Short mmCIF file of C-alpha atoms and ligand atoms in Angstrom, two decimals:
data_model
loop_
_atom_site.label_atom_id
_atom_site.label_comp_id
_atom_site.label_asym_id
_atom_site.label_seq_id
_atom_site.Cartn_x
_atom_site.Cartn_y
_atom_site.Cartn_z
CA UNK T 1 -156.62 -104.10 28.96
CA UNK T 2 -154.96 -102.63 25.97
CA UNK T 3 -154.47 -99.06 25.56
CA UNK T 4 -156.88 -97.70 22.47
CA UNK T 5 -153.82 -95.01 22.62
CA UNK T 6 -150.38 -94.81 24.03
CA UNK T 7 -148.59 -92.09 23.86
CA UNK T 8 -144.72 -92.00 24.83
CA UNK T 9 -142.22 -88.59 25.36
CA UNK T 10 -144.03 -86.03 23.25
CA UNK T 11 -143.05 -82.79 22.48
CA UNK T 12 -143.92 -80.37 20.86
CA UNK T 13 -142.53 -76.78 20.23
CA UNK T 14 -143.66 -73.71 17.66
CA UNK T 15 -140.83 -72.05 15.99
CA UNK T 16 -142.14 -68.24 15.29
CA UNK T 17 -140.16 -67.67 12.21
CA UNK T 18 -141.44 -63.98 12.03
CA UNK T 19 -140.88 -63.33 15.56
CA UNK T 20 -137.00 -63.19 15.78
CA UNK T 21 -137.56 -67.01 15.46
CA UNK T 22 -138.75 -67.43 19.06
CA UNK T 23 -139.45 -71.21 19.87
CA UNK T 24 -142.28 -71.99 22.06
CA UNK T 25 -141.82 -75.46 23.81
CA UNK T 26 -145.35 -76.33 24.55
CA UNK T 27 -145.91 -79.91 25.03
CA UNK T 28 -143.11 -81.44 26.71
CA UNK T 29 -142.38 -85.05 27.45
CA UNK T 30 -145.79 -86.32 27.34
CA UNK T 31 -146.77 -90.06 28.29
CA UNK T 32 -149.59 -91.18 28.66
CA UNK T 33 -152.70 -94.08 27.43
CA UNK T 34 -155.88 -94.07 26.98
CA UNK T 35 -158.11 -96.87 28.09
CA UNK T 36 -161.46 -98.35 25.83
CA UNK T 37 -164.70 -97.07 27.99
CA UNK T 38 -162.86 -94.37 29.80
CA UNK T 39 -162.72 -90.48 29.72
CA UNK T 40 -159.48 -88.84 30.05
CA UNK T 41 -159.82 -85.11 30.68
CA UNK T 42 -156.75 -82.74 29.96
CA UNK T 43 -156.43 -80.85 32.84
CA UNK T 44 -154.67 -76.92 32.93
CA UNK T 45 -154.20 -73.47 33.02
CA UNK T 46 -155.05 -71.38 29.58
CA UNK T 47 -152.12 -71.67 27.61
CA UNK T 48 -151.20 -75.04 28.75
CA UNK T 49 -151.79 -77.04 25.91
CA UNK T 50 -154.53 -78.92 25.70
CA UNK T 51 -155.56 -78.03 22.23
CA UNK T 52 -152.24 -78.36 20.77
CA UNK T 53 -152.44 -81.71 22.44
CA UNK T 54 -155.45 -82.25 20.61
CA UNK T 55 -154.64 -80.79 17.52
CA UNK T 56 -151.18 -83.06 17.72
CA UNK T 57 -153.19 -86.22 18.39
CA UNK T 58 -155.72 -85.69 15.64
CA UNK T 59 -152.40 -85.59 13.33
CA UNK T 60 -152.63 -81.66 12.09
CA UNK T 61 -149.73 -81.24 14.13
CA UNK T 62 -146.53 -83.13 13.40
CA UNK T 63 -144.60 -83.75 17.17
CA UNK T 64 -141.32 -82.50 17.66
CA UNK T 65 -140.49 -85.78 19.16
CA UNK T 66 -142.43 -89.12 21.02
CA UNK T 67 -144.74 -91.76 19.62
CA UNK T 68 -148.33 -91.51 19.22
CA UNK T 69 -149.68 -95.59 18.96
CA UNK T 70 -153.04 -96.11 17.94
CA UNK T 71 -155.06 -99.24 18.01
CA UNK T 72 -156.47 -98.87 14.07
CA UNK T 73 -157.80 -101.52 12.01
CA UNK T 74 -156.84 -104.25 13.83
CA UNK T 75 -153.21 -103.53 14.26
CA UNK T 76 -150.93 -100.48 16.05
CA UNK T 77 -150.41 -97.81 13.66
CA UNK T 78 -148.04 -95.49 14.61
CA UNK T 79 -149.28 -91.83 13.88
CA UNK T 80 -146.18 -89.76 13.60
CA UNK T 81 -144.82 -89.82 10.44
CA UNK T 82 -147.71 -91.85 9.19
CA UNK T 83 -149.07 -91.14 5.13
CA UNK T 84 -151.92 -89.09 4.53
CA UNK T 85 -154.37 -92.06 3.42
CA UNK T 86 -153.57 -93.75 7.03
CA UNK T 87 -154.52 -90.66 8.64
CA UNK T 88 -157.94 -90.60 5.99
CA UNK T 89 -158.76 -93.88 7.51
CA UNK T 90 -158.31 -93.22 11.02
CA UNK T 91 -160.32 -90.13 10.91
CA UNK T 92 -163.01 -92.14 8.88
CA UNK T 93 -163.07 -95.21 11.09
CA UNK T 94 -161.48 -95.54 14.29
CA UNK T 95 -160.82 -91.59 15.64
CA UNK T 96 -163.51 -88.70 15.77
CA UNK T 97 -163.48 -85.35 16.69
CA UNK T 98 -166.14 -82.77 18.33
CA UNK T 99 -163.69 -79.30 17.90
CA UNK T 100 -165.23 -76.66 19.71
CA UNK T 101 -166.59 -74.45 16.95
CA UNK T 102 -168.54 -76.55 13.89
CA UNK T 103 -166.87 -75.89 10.50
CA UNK T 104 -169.58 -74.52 8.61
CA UNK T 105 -170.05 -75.20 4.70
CA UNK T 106 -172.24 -73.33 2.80
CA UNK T 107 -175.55 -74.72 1.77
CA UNK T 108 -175.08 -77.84 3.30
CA UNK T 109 -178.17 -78.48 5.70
CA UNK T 110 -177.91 -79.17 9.03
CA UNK T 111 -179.49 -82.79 8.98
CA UNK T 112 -176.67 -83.67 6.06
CA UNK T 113 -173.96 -82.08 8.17
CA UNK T 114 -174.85 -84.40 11.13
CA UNK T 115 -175.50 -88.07 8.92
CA UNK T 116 -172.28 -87.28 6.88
CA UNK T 117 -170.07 -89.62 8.96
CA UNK T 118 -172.58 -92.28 8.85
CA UNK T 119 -172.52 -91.78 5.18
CA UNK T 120 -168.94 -91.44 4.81
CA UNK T 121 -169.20 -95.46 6.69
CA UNK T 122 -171.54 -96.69 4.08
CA UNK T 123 -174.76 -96.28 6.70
CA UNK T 124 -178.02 -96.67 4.53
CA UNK T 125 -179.68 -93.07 3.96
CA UNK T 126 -182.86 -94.09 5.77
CA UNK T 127 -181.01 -95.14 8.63
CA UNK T 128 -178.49 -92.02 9.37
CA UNK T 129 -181.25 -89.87 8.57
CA UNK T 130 -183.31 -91.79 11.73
CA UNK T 131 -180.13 -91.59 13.40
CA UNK T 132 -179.65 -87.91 13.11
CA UNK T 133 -183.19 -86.85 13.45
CA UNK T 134 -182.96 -88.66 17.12
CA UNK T 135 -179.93 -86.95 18.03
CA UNK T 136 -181.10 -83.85 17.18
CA UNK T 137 -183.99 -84.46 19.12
CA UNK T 138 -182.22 -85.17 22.18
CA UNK T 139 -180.14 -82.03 21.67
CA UNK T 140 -183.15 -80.02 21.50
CA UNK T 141 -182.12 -78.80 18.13
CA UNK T 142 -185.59 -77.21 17.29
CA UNK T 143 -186.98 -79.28 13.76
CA UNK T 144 -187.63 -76.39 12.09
CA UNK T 145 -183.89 -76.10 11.61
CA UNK T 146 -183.17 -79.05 10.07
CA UNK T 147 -183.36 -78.27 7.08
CA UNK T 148 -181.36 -75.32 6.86
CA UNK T 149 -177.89 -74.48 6.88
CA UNK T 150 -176.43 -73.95 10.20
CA UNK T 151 -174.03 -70.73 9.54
CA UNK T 152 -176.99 -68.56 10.98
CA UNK T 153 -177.49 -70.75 13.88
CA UNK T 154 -176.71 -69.32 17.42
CA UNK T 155 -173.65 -70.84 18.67
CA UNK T 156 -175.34 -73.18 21.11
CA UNK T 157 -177.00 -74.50 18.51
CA UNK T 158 -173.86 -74.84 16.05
CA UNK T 159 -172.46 -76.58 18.63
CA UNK T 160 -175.05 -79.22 19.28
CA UNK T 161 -175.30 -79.54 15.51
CA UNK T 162 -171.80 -80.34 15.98
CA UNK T 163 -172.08 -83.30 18.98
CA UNK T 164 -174.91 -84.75 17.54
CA UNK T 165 -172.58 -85.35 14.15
CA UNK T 166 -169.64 -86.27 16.42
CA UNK T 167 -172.28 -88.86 18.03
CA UNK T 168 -173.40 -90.19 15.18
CA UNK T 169 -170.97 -93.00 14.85
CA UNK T 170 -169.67 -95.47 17.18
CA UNK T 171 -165.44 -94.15 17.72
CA UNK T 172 -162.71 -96.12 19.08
CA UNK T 173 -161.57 -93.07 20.10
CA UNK T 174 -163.20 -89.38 20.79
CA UNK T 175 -162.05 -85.98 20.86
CA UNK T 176 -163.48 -83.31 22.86
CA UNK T 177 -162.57 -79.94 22.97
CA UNK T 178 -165.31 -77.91 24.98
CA UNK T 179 -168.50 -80.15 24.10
CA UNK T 180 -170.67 -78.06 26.52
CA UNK T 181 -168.89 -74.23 26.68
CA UNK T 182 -172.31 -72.78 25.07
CA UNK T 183 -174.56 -75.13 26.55
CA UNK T 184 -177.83 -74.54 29.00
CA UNK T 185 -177.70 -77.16 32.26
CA UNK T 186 -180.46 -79.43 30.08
CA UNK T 187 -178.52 -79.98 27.03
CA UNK T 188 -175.24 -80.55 28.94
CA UNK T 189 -176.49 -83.47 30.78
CA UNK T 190 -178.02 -84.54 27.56
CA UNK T 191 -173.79 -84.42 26.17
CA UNK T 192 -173.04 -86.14 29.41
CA UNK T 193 -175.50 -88.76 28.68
CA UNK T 194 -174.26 -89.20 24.98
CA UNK T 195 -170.44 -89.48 27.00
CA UNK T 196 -171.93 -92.21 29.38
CA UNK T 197 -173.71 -93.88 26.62
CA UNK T 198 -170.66 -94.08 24.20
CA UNK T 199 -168.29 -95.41 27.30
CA UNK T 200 -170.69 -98.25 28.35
CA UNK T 201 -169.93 -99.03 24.20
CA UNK T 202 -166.43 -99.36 24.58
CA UNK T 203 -165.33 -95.86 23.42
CA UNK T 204 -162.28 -94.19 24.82
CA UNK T 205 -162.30 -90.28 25.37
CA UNK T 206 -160.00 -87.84 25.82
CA UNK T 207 -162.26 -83.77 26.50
CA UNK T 208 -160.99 -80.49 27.17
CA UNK T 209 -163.44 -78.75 29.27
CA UNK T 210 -163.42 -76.01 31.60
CA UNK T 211 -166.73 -76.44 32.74
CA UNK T 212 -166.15 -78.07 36.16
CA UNK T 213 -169.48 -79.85 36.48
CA UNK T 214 -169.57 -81.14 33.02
CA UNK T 215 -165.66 -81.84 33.82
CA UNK T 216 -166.71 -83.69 36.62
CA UNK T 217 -169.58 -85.46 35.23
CA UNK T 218 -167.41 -87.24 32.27
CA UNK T 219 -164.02 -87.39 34.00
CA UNK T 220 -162.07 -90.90 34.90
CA UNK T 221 -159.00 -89.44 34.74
CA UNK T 222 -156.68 -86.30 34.21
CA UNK T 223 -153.68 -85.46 32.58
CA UNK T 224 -152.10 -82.78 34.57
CA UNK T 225 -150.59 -80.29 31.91
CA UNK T 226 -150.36 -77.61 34.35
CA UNK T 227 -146.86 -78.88 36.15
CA UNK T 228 -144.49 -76.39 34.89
CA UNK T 229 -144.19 -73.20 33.13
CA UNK T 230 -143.47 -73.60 29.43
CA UNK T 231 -139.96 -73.09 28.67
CA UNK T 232 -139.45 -70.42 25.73
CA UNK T 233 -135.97 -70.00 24.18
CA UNK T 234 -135.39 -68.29 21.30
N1 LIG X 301 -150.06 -72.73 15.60
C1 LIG X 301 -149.39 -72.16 16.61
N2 LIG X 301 -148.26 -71.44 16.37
C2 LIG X 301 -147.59 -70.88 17.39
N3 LIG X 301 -147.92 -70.98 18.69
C3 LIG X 301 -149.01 -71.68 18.98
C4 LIG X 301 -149.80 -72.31 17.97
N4 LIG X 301 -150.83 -72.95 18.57
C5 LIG X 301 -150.70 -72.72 19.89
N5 LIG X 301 -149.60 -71.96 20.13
C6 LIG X 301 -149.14 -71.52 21.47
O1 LIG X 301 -149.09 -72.68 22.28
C7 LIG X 301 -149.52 -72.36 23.61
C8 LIG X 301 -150.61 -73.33 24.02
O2 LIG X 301 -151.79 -73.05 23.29
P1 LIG X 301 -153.09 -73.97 23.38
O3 LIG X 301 -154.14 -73.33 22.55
O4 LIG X 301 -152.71 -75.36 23.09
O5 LIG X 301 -153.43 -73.84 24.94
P2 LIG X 301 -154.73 -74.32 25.76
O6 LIG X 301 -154.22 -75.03 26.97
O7 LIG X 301 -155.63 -75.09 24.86
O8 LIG X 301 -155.35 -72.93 26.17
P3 LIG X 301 -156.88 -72.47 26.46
O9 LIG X 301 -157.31 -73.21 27.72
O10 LIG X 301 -156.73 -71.00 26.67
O11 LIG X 301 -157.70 -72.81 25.25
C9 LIG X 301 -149.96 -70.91 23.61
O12 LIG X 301 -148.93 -70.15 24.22
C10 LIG X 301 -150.11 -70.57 22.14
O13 LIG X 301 -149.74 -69.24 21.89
#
C-alpha cells in the first residue's frame, strides 16, 4: 500500500539564541510512514518530542534536516521547503489537525467554529450545519451552547468543540495531540468511535495521547521516541 506519509532522517534541533545559544537536538533521525486506515501513536517520555514532531509535520516547524513526503493532490509533495500556498492547500484538503487546546476567536459561535472546514471545502450551508449539529450531538456538547462562543466553555467542552470541527471533514491524514486529556469515559469512546469510523474511511492517523486506554483503543502502531536521551550541546 502506499504510504499517505513517509518520512526519512529528520531532525530537528532549537537553537536558544538568548540562552548562551544552547542548541537543543530534539528530534533526531526520524523515519518513519504512515499507512491510509491506520493509527500511528507517538510513543514517550515528557519532553520527548512528540509535539515538536507534530508541530514539524503540520509545517510550523521547518526540520533541521530529512524529508517529509506527503501524498497531496494526487501527486508527492515534498513538505520541507515547500511555499506557503502548498502548505494552504494541504491544510485545506488533504491534512487536519485536532491540537490539544481549541484556538478560540472572539464572537465566532461554536456551531460556525465546527462547519468552518466544511465551508472552507465548498460544503453547502445546510449540509455542514446538519453535519455539525450531529457531531455535536454525539459529543454531548449540550445545544444550548451552540450558539455561543466557546471562550467561556469548560475545557472539556472546548475540546470537544474542537474534535467535532477536526471530524467534520473526511482527512487523508489526521493529527492528534491529546483528543481525550479532558474527557469523561462516555465522550472518549465517543472520540474513539469518530477514530474507528474515520479509519474504516481510509484516513491515516498519527495521536499523541497519554491516556493509556484511549492510547490503546486507537493504536496500530508506535513510534518509539523514548530511545535515547536528547543530546544538548551548546
Ligand atoms: N519552540 C521551542 N523552542 C525551544 N525549545 C523547544 C521549543 N518547543 C519545544 N522545545 C523543547 O523541545 C523538547 C521537546 O518538547 P515537546 O513539547 O515536543 O515534548 P513532548 O514529548 O510533546 O512533551 P510532553 O509529553 O510533556 O507534552 C523540550 O525539551 C522543549 O523544551
Amino acid at each position: 500500500m502506499t504510504p499517505v506519509m513517509n518520512v526519512k532522517g529528520l531532525s530537528k534541533a532549537f537553537t536558544l539564541h538568548q540562552q548562551h545559544g544552547t542548541v537543543l537536538n530534539v528530534l533526531r533521525e526520524l523515519s518513519f510512514a504512515v499507512q491510509p486506515g491506520t493509527c500511528l501513536v507517538l510513543h514517550g517520555r515528557s519532553g520527548a518530542g512528540k509535539s515538536t514532531l507534530m508541530r514539524t509535520l503540520y509545517g510550523n516547524y521547518l526540520p533541521s534536516t530529512g524529508s517529509i513526503r506527503l501524498h497531496h493532490a494526487g501527486e508527492v509533495l515534498e513538505m520541507v521547503g515547500a511555499e506557503p500556498r502548498q502548505i494552504l492547500a494541504v491544510r485545506r484538503m488533504t491534512m487536519g489537525y485536532v491540537s490539544q487546546f481549541l484556538r478560540v476567536i472572539p464572537r465566532v459561535s461554536c456551531l460556525n467554529v465546527v462547519m468552518e472546514p466544511a465551508l472552507t471545502r465548498g460544503m453547502d450551508r445546510a449540509e455542514a450545519q446538519e453535519r455539525a449539529a450531529a457531531l455535536l450531538t454525539r459529543l454531548n456538547l449540550p445545544e444550548s451552547l451552540w450558539s455561543l462562543a466557546p471562550g467561556t466553555f469548560s475545557g472539556g467542552e472546548q475540546q470537544r468543540v474542537n474534535i467535532a470541527r477536526g471530524f467534520m471533514v473526511p482527512w487523508p491524514l489526521l493529527l492528534l495531540d491529546e483528543p481525550t486529556a479532558s474527557l469523561d469515559d462516555a465522550n472518549r469512546a465517543v472520540v474513539l468511535e469518530l477514530i474507528e469510523e474515520a479509519k474504516s474511511g481510509g484516513s491515516a492517523l498519527i495521536a499523541i495521547s497519554h491516556d493509556a486506554k484511549a492510547r490503546e483503543g486507537m493504536a496500530d502502531c508506535y513510534l518509539d521516541m523514548s530511545l535515547e536521551e536528547p543530546v544538548n550541546a551548546s
